[in-house]
PDB file of C-alpha atoms in Angstrom:
ATOM      1  CA  UNK A  19     -53.363 -16.416  -7.261  1.00 41.00           C
ATOM      2  CA  UNK A  20     -55.610 -15.638  -4.692  1.00 51.00           C
ATOM      3  CA  UNK A  21     -54.680 -15.184  -1.216  1.00 88.00           C
ATOM      4  CA  UNK A  22     -56.288 -18.529   0.449  1.00 93.00           C
ATOM      5  CA  UNK A  23     -56.686 -17.080   4.184  1.00 95.00           C
ATOM      6  CA  UNK A  24     -59.608 -14.580   3.293  1.00 95.00           C
ATOM      7  CA  UNK A  25     -61.186 -17.459   1.507  1.00 96.00           C
ATOM      8  CA  UNK A  26     -60.615 -19.144   5.199  1.00 97.00           C
ATOM      9  CA  UNK A  27     -61.621 -16.998   7.101  1.00 96.00           C
ATOM     10  CA  UNK A  28     -65.205 -16.485   5.536  1.00 96.00           C
ATOM     11  CA  UNK A  29     -66.037 -19.795   5.401  1.00 97.00           C
ATOM     12  CA  UNK A  30     -64.911 -20.463   9.272  1.00 97.00           C
ATOM     13  CA  UNK A  31     -67.617 -17.348   9.572  1.00 96.00           C
ATOM     14  CA  UNK A  32     -70.066 -19.006   7.789  1.00 95.00           C
ATOM     15  CA  UNK A  33     -70.439 -21.821   9.498  1.00 95.00           C
ATOM     16  CA  UNK A  34     -69.685 -20.832  13.020  1.00 95.00           C
ATOM     17  CA  UNK A  35     -70.306 -16.965  13.126  1.00 94.00           C
ATOM     18  CA  UNK A  36     -68.894 -13.555  14.115  1.00 95.00           C
ATOM     19  CA  UNK A  37     -65.531 -14.763  16.875  1.00 95.00           C
ATOM     20  CA  UNK A  38     -65.179 -13.251  19.619  1.00 93.00           C
ATOM     21  CA  UNK A  39     -61.568 -13.158  20.427  1.00 92.00           C
ATOM     22  CA  UNK A  40     -58.439 -13.754  18.121  1.00 92.00           C
ATOM     23  CA  UNK A  41     -54.477 -14.083  19.184  1.00 91.00           C
ATOM     24  CA  UNK A  42     -51.791 -14.159  16.706  1.00 90.00           C
ATOM     25  CA  UNK A  43     -48.631 -16.321  17.085  1.00 87.00           C
ATOM     26  CA  UNK A  44     -45.517 -16.461  14.986  1.00 83.00           C
ATOM     27  CA  UNK A  45     -42.794 -18.745  15.436  1.00 78.00           C
ATOM     28  CA  UNK A  46     -39.134 -18.155  14.553  1.00 72.00           C
ATOM     29  CA  UNK A  47     -38.935 -19.291  10.623  1.00 70.00           C
ATOM     30  CA  UNK A  48     -43.132 -19.388  10.059  1.00 73.00           C
ATOM     31  CA  UNK A  49     -45.172 -17.389   9.127  1.00 79.00           C
ATOM     32  CA  UNK A  50     -47.603 -16.245  11.144  1.00 87.00           C
ATOM     33  CA  UNK A  51     -50.653 -19.095  13.044  1.00 92.00           C
ATOM     34  CA  UNK A  52     -54.084 -17.267  14.304  1.00 95.00           C
ATOM     35  CA  UNK A  53     -56.400 -18.725  16.620  1.00 96.00           C
ATOM     36  CA  UNK A  54     -59.833 -17.189  16.446  1.00 97.00           C
ATOM     37  CA  UNK A  55     -62.761 -18.128  19.501  1.00 97.00           C
ATOM     38  CA  UNK A  56     -66.609 -18.738  18.725  1.00 96.00           C
ATOM     39  CA  UNK A  57     -69.383 -19.160  21.004  1.00 91.00           C
ATOM     40  CA  UNK A  58     -71.693 -21.081  20.219  1.00 82.00           C
ATOM     41  CA  UNK A  59     -74.593 -21.259  23.020  1.00 63.00           C
ATOM     42  CA  UNK A  60     -76.524 -23.968  21.060  1.00 54.00           C
ATOM     43  CA  UNK A  61     -74.948 -27.354  23.208  1.00 47.00           C
ATOM     44  CA  UNK A  62     -77.163 -30.136  23.489  1.00 47.00           C
ATOM     45  CA  UNK A  63     -75.014 -34.310  24.113  1.00 48.00           C
ATOM     46  CA  UNK A  64     -75.168 -36.960  26.890  1.00 47.00           C
ATOM     47  CA  UNK A  65     -73.239 -35.390  29.216  1.00 46.00           C
ATOM     48  CA  UNK A  66     -73.145 -32.116  32.067  1.00 45.00           C
ATOM     49  CA  UNK A  67     -70.675 -30.456  30.374  1.00 50.00           C
ATOM     50  CA  UNK A  68     -73.302 -30.743  27.571  1.00 50.00           C
ATOM     51  CA  UNK A  69     -75.730 -28.540  29.026  1.00 65.00           C
ATOM     52  CA  UNK A  70     -73.326 -25.687  29.185  1.00 77.00           C
ATOM     53  CA  UNK A  71     -72.763 -23.167  26.767  1.00 90.00           C
ATOM     54  CA  UNK A  72     -69.291 -24.553  23.852  1.00 94.00           C
ATOM     55  CA  UNK A  73     -66.129 -22.742  23.162  1.00 96.00           C
ATOM     56  CA  UNK A  74     -64.618 -23.244  19.493  1.00 97.00           C
ATOM     57  CA  UNK A  75     -61.557 -22.252  18.834  1.00 97.00           C
ATOM     58  CA  UNK A  76     -60.410 -22.449  14.997  1.00 97.00           C
ATOM     59  CA  UNK A  77     -56.591 -21.633  13.472  1.00 97.00           C
ATOM     60  CA  UNK A  78     -56.059 -19.332  11.019  1.00 96.00           C
ATOM     61  CA  UNK A  79     -52.964 -19.318   8.737  1.00 94.00           C
ATOM     62  CA  UNK A  80     -52.279 -23.377   8.715  1.00 94.00           C
ATOM     63  CA  UNK A  81     -53.750 -23.503   5.419  1.00 94.00           C
ATOM     64  CA  UNK A  82     -51.822 -20.593   3.809  1.00 91.00           C
ATOM     65  CA  UNK A  83     -49.266 -23.269   2.500  1.00 90.00           C
ATOM     66  CA  UNK A  84     -49.972 -26.884   1.186  1.00 92.00           C
ATOM     67  CA  UNK A  85     -48.424 -29.507   3.315  1.00 91.00           C
ATOM     68  CA  UNK A  86     -45.206 -30.946   2.066  1.00 81.00           C
ATOM     69  CA  UNK A  87     -44.100 -34.775   1.525  1.00 71.00           C
ATOM     70  CA  UNK A  88     -41.262 -34.435   4.191  1.00 63.00           C
ATOM     71  CA  UNK A  89     -39.784 -37.024   1.859  1.00 63.00           C
ATOM     72  CA  UNK A  90     -39.524 -34.807  -1.020  1.00 65.00           C
ATOM     73  CA  UNK A  91     -37.349 -32.687  -2.499  1.00 62.00           C
ATOM     74  CA  UNK A  92     -38.411 -30.179  -2.945  1.00 65.00           C
ATOM     75  CA  UNK A  93     -41.548 -28.747  -1.773  1.00 66.00           C
ATOM     76  CA  UNK A  94     -44.387 -27.426  -3.883  1.00 68.00           C
ATOM     77  CA  UNK A  95     -45.164 -24.129  -2.667  1.00 71.00           C
ATOM     78  CA  UNK A  96     -49.143 -25.108  -4.986  1.00 80.00           C
ATOM     79  CA  UNK A  97     -50.105 -28.796  -4.332  1.00 84.00           C
ATOM     80  CA  UNK A  98     -50.921 -30.246  -1.122  1.00 86.00           C
ATOM     81  CA  UNK A  99     -52.890 -31.001   0.967  1.00 93.00           C
ATOM     82  CA  UNK A 100     -54.373 -28.125   3.418  1.00 95.00           C
ATOM     83  CA  UNK A 101     -56.063 -28.140   6.581  1.00 97.00           C
ATOM     84  CA  UNK A 102     -56.922 -25.807   9.790  1.00 97.00           C
ATOM     85  CA  UNK A 103     -58.016 -27.071  12.726  1.00 97.00           C
ATOM     86  CA  UNK A 104     -61.114 -26.303  14.937  1.00 97.00           C
ATOM     87  CA  UNK A 105     -61.198 -27.787  19.079  1.00 97.00           C
ATOM     88  CA  UNK A 106     -65.001 -27.662  20.566  1.00 96.00           C
ATOM     89  CA  UNK A 107     -64.630 -27.492  24.293  1.00 96.00           C
ATOM     90  CA  UNK A 108     -67.779 -26.434  26.908  1.00 95.00           C
ATOM     91  CA  UNK A 109     -67.373 -23.312  27.772  1.00 94.00           C
ATOM     92  CA  UNK A 110     -66.801 -21.784  31.745  1.00 91.00           C
ATOM     93  CA  UNK A 111     -65.992 -25.444  33.302  1.00 92.00           C
ATOM     94  CA  UNK A 112     -61.441 -24.770  32.717  1.00 93.00           C
ATOM     95  CA  UNK A 113     -59.239 -21.688  31.563  1.00 95.00           C
ATOM     96  CA  UNK A 114     -59.186 -23.490  27.628  1.00 95.00           C
ATOM     97  CA  UNK A 115     -58.376 -20.304  26.492  1.00 95.00           C
ATOM     98  CA  UNK A 116     -54.945 -20.869  27.409  1.00 94.00           C
ATOM     99  CA  UNK A 117     -54.549 -23.421  24.458  1.00 95.00           C
ATOM    100  CA  UNK A 118     -54.128 -20.897  21.850  1.00 93.00           C
ATOM    101  CA  UNK A 119     -50.725 -21.044  22.222  1.00 91.00           C
ATOM    102  CA  UNK A 120     -50.827 -25.169  22.073  1.00 93.00           C
ATOM    103  CA  UNK A 121     -53.304 -25.075  18.919  1.00 95.00           C
ATOM    104  CA  UNK A 122     -50.760 -22.273  16.987  1.00 93.00           C
ATOM    105  CA  UNK A 123     -47.721 -24.888  17.490  1.00 91.00           C
ATOM    106  CA  UNK A 124     -49.522 -27.429  16.110  1.00 93.00           C
ATOM    107  CA  UNK A 125     -50.452 -25.335  13.088  1.00 93.00           C
ATOM    108  CA  UNK A 126     -47.323 -24.477  12.443  1.00 90.00           C
ATOM    109  CA  UNK A 127     -46.051 -28.265  12.789  1.00 89.00           C
ATOM    110  CA  UNK A 128     -45.548 -28.624   8.712  1.00 89.00           C
ATOM    111  CA  UNK A 129     -43.828 -25.912   8.282  1.00 85.00           C
ATOM    112  CA  UNK A 130     -41.700 -26.472  11.781  1.00 83.00           C
ATOM    113  CA  UNK A 131     -41.290 -30.428  11.962  1.00 84.00           C
ATOM    114  CA  UNK A 132     -41.917 -30.826   7.986  1.00 83.00           C
ATOM    115  CA  UNK A 133     -45.034 -33.245   8.656  1.00 85.00           C
ATOM    116  CA  UNK A 134     -48.605 -33.895   6.975  1.00 90.00           C
ATOM    117  CA  UNK A 135     -51.674 -33.846   9.302  1.00 94.00           C
ATOM    118  CA  UNK A 136     -54.054 -36.424   8.691  1.00 94.00           C
ATOM    119  CA  UNK A 137     -57.572 -38.036  10.518  1.00 96.00           C
ATOM    120  CA  UNK A 138     -56.353 -40.526  12.145  1.00 96.00           C
ATOM    121  CA  UNK A 139     -52.663 -39.123  13.842  1.00 95.00           C
ATOM    122  CA  UNK A 140     -51.650 -37.455  16.798  1.00 95.00           C
ATOM    123  CA  UNK A 141     -50.516 -34.893  17.778  1.00 94.00           C
ATOM    124  CA  UNK A 142     -48.727 -34.233  21.562  1.00 93.00           C
ATOM    125  CA  UNK A 143     -47.609 -31.028  22.585  1.00 90.00           C
ATOM    126  CA  UNK A 144     -46.198 -32.284  25.641  1.00 91.00           C
ATOM    127  CA  UNK A 145     -47.768 -30.815  28.014  1.00 93.00           C
ATOM    128  CA  UNK A 146     -51.978 -29.894  29.188  1.00 95.00           C
ATOM    129  CA  UNK A 147     -53.729 -27.983  26.539  1.00 96.00           C
ATOM    130  CA  UNK A 148     -54.789 -25.360  29.381  1.00 96.00           C
ATOM    131  CA  UNK A 149     -53.812 -25.210  33.070  1.00 95.00           C
ATOM    132  CA  UNK A 150     -54.792 -28.611  35.041  1.00 93.00           C
ATOM    133  CA  UNK A 151     -55.759 -30.580  31.200  1.00 95.00           C
ATOM    134  CA  UNK A 152     -56.197 -34.333  31.680  1.00 95.00           C
ATOM    135  CA  UNK A 153     -54.650 -33.951  28.047  1.00 96.00           C
ATOM    136  CA  UNK A 154     -51.695 -33.118  26.156  1.00 95.00           C
ATOM    137  CA  UNK A 155     -52.488 -35.066  22.252  1.00 96.00           C
ATOM    138  CA  UNK A 156     -55.739 -35.422  20.797  1.00 97.00           C
ATOM    139  CA  UNK A 157     -57.120 -37.277  17.912  1.00 97.00           C
ATOM    140  CA  UNK A 158     -57.530 -35.452  14.249  1.00 97.00           C
ATOM    141  CA  UNK A 159     -60.931 -36.500  13.587  1.00 96.00           C
ATOM    142  CA  UNK A 160     -62.745 -36.379   9.415  1.00 95.00           C
ATOM    143  CA  UNK A 161     -63.884 -33.177   8.353  1.00 94.00           C
ATOM    144  CA  UNK A 162     -66.373 -32.153   6.469  1.00 85.00           C
ATOM    145  CA  UNK A 163     -69.160 -31.992   9.488  1.00 86.00           C
ATOM    146  CA  UNK A 164     -69.555 -28.488  11.808  1.00 89.00           C
ATOM    147  CA  UNK A 165     -67.262 -27.345   8.740  1.00 95.00           C
ATOM    148  CA  UNK A 166     -67.293 -27.998   5.580  1.00 95.00           C
ATOM    149  CA  UNK A 167     -64.163 -28.158   3.055  1.00 96.00           C
ATOM    150  CA  UNK A 168     -63.682 -24.940   1.006  1.00 96.00           C
ATOM    151  CA  UNK A 169     -62.260 -25.586  -2.623  1.00 95.00           C
ATOM    152  CA  UNK A 170     -60.090 -23.628  -3.932  1.00 93.00           C
ATOM    153  CA  UNK A 171     -58.887 -23.147  -8.090  1.00 91.00           C
ATOM    154  CA  UNK A 172     -57.098 -25.392  -9.226  1.00 87.00           C
ATOM    155  CA  UNK A 173     -54.505 -27.378  -8.764  1.00 90.00           C
ATOM    156  CA  UNK A 174     -54.751 -26.673  -5.054  1.00 91.00           C
ATOM    157  CA  UNK A 175     -56.524 -28.875  -3.216  1.00 93.00           C
ATOM    158  CA  UNK A 176     -58.798 -28.248  -0.554  1.00 95.00           C
ATOM    159  CA  UNK A 177     -58.758 -26.922   2.395  1.00 96.00           C
ATOM    160  CA  UNK A 178     -59.929 -28.893   5.101  1.00 97.00           C
ATOM    161  CA  UNK A 179     -60.968 -27.747   8.586  1.00 98.00           C
ATOM    162  CA  UNK A 180     -60.074 -31.136  10.852  1.00 97.00           C
ATOM    163  CA  UNK A 181     -61.796 -31.425  14.142  1.00 97.00           C
ATOM    164  CA  UNK A 182     -59.640 -32.833  17.269  1.00 97.00           C
ATOM    165  CA  UNK A 183     -60.496 -34.884  20.203  1.00 97.00           C
ATOM    166  CA  UNK A 184     -58.190 -34.495  23.633  1.00 98.00           C
ATOM    167  CA  UNK A 185     -57.517 -37.649  24.685  1.00 97.00           C
ATOM    168  CA  UNK A 186     -55.852 -38.437  28.226  1.00 96.00           C
ATOM    169  CA  UNK A 187     -52.461 -40.399  28.816  1.00 96.00           C
ATOM    170  CA  UNK A 188     -54.841 -43.455  28.893  1.00 96.00           C
ATOM    171  CA  UNK A 189     -56.104 -43.174  25.223  1.00 97.00           C
ATOM    172  CA  UNK A 190     -53.417 -41.681  23.793  1.00 96.00           C
ATOM    173  CA  UNK A 191     -51.207 -45.277  24.365  1.00 96.00           C
ATOM    174  CA  UNK A 192     -53.942 -47.842  23.757  1.00 96.00           C
ATOM    175  CA  UNK A 193     -54.861 -45.750  19.785  1.00 96.00           C
ATOM    176  CA  UNK A 194     -51.348 -46.524  19.468  1.00 95.00           C
ATOM    177  CA  UNK A 195     -51.931 -50.367  20.057  1.00 96.00           C
ATOM    178  CA  UNK A 196     -55.388 -50.296  18.545  1.00 96.00           C
ATOM    179  CA  UNK A 197     -55.446 -47.717  16.007  1.00 96.00           C
ATOM    180  CA  UNK A 198     -57.823 -44.390  15.369  1.00 96.00           C
ATOM    181  CA  UNK A 199     -61.644 -46.017  14.830  1.00 96.00           C
ATOM    182  CA  UNK A 200     -61.226 -48.251  17.857  1.00 96.00           C
ATOM    183  CA  UNK A 201     -60.523 -45.627  20.455  1.00 97.00           C
ATOM    184  CA  UNK A 202     -63.392 -44.133  18.594  1.00 96.00           C
ATOM    185  CA  UNK A 203     -65.928 -46.862  19.034  1.00 96.00           C
ATOM    186  CA  UNK A 204     -65.025 -47.280  22.520  1.00 96.00           C
ATOM    187  CA  UNK A 205     -65.895 -43.472  22.714  1.00 97.00           C
ATOM    188  CA  UNK A 206     -69.334 -43.651  21.338  1.00 96.00           C
ATOM    189  CA  UNK A 207     -70.110 -46.678  23.190  1.00 96.00           C
ATOM    190  CA  UNK A 208     -70.068 -45.125  26.641  1.00 95.00           C
ATOM    191  CA  UNK A 209     -71.135 -41.895  24.950  1.00 95.00           C
ATOM    192  CA  UNK A 210     -68.004 -39.826  26.281  1.00 95.00           C
ATOM    193  CA  UNK A 211     -68.432 -36.220  26.231  1.00 95.00           C
ATOM    194  CA  UNK A 212     -65.559 -35.498  24.718  1.00 95.00           C
ATOM    195  CA  UNK A 213     -66.108 -31.497  24.815  1.00 95.00           C
ATOM    196  CA  UNK A 214     -65.519 -31.773  28.640  1.00 96.00           C
ATOM    197  CA  UNK A 215     -62.561 -30.275  30.259  1.00 96.00           C
ATOM    198  CA  UNK A 216     -62.498 -32.491  33.273  1.00 94.00           C
ATOM    199  CA  UNK A 217     -63.472 -35.977  31.369  1.00 95.00           C
ATOM    200  CA  UNK A 218     -62.110 -38.977  32.780  1.00 94.00           C
ATOM    201  CA  UNK A 219     -60.562 -41.579  30.212  1.00 95.00           C
ATOM    202  CA  UNK A 220     -63.102 -43.805  28.671  1.00 94.00           C
ATOM    203  CA  UNK A 221     -62.474 -47.399  29.968  1.00 92.00           C
ATOM    204  CA  UNK A 222     -59.986 -49.556  28.442  1.00 89.00           C
ATOM    205  CA  UNK A 223     -60.544 -52.813  29.440  1.00 81.00           C
TER     206      UNK A 223
END
């Protein structure tokens, strides 16, 4: 069976261009996870941060194995959902390259913790995503917009590229009560620029 990761990297390159940097991190008992950085000069949007170029960070390695149901007695080595994570922020406003390790930690969580990462989930790294960041957690958004799903040969499931939306602690707490869709509607109503690395919490009253 063909190695999945070269196909995943090719899909990322076709969607985001050539990466200008990459880092590899290996955690004890897990496969290596790489994080690729892509620069995008074509930023646009409602807020000041949107006038700047964008930097996108994409994991490479999470999809090497399918995510296994934590209640299953034996993990299926072929069947099961596969995913990679993509984070987009405005470039040059913060030391966002420090997000590489937190992203790798999140990408390794299916192997380490036996979780299945799906849209609508909250992922918390327990520390700021980068120095001075007002976020320590992210909301997993729906795939298919920035990077299309990568179809694999049956019986393997497609690789989905899941956008990550940084959340402030107040937003994360509010989301736990009201749900992911309600929080995203708040962001949309207030024209929140989710790519701003210094943004404040959206009004939640």
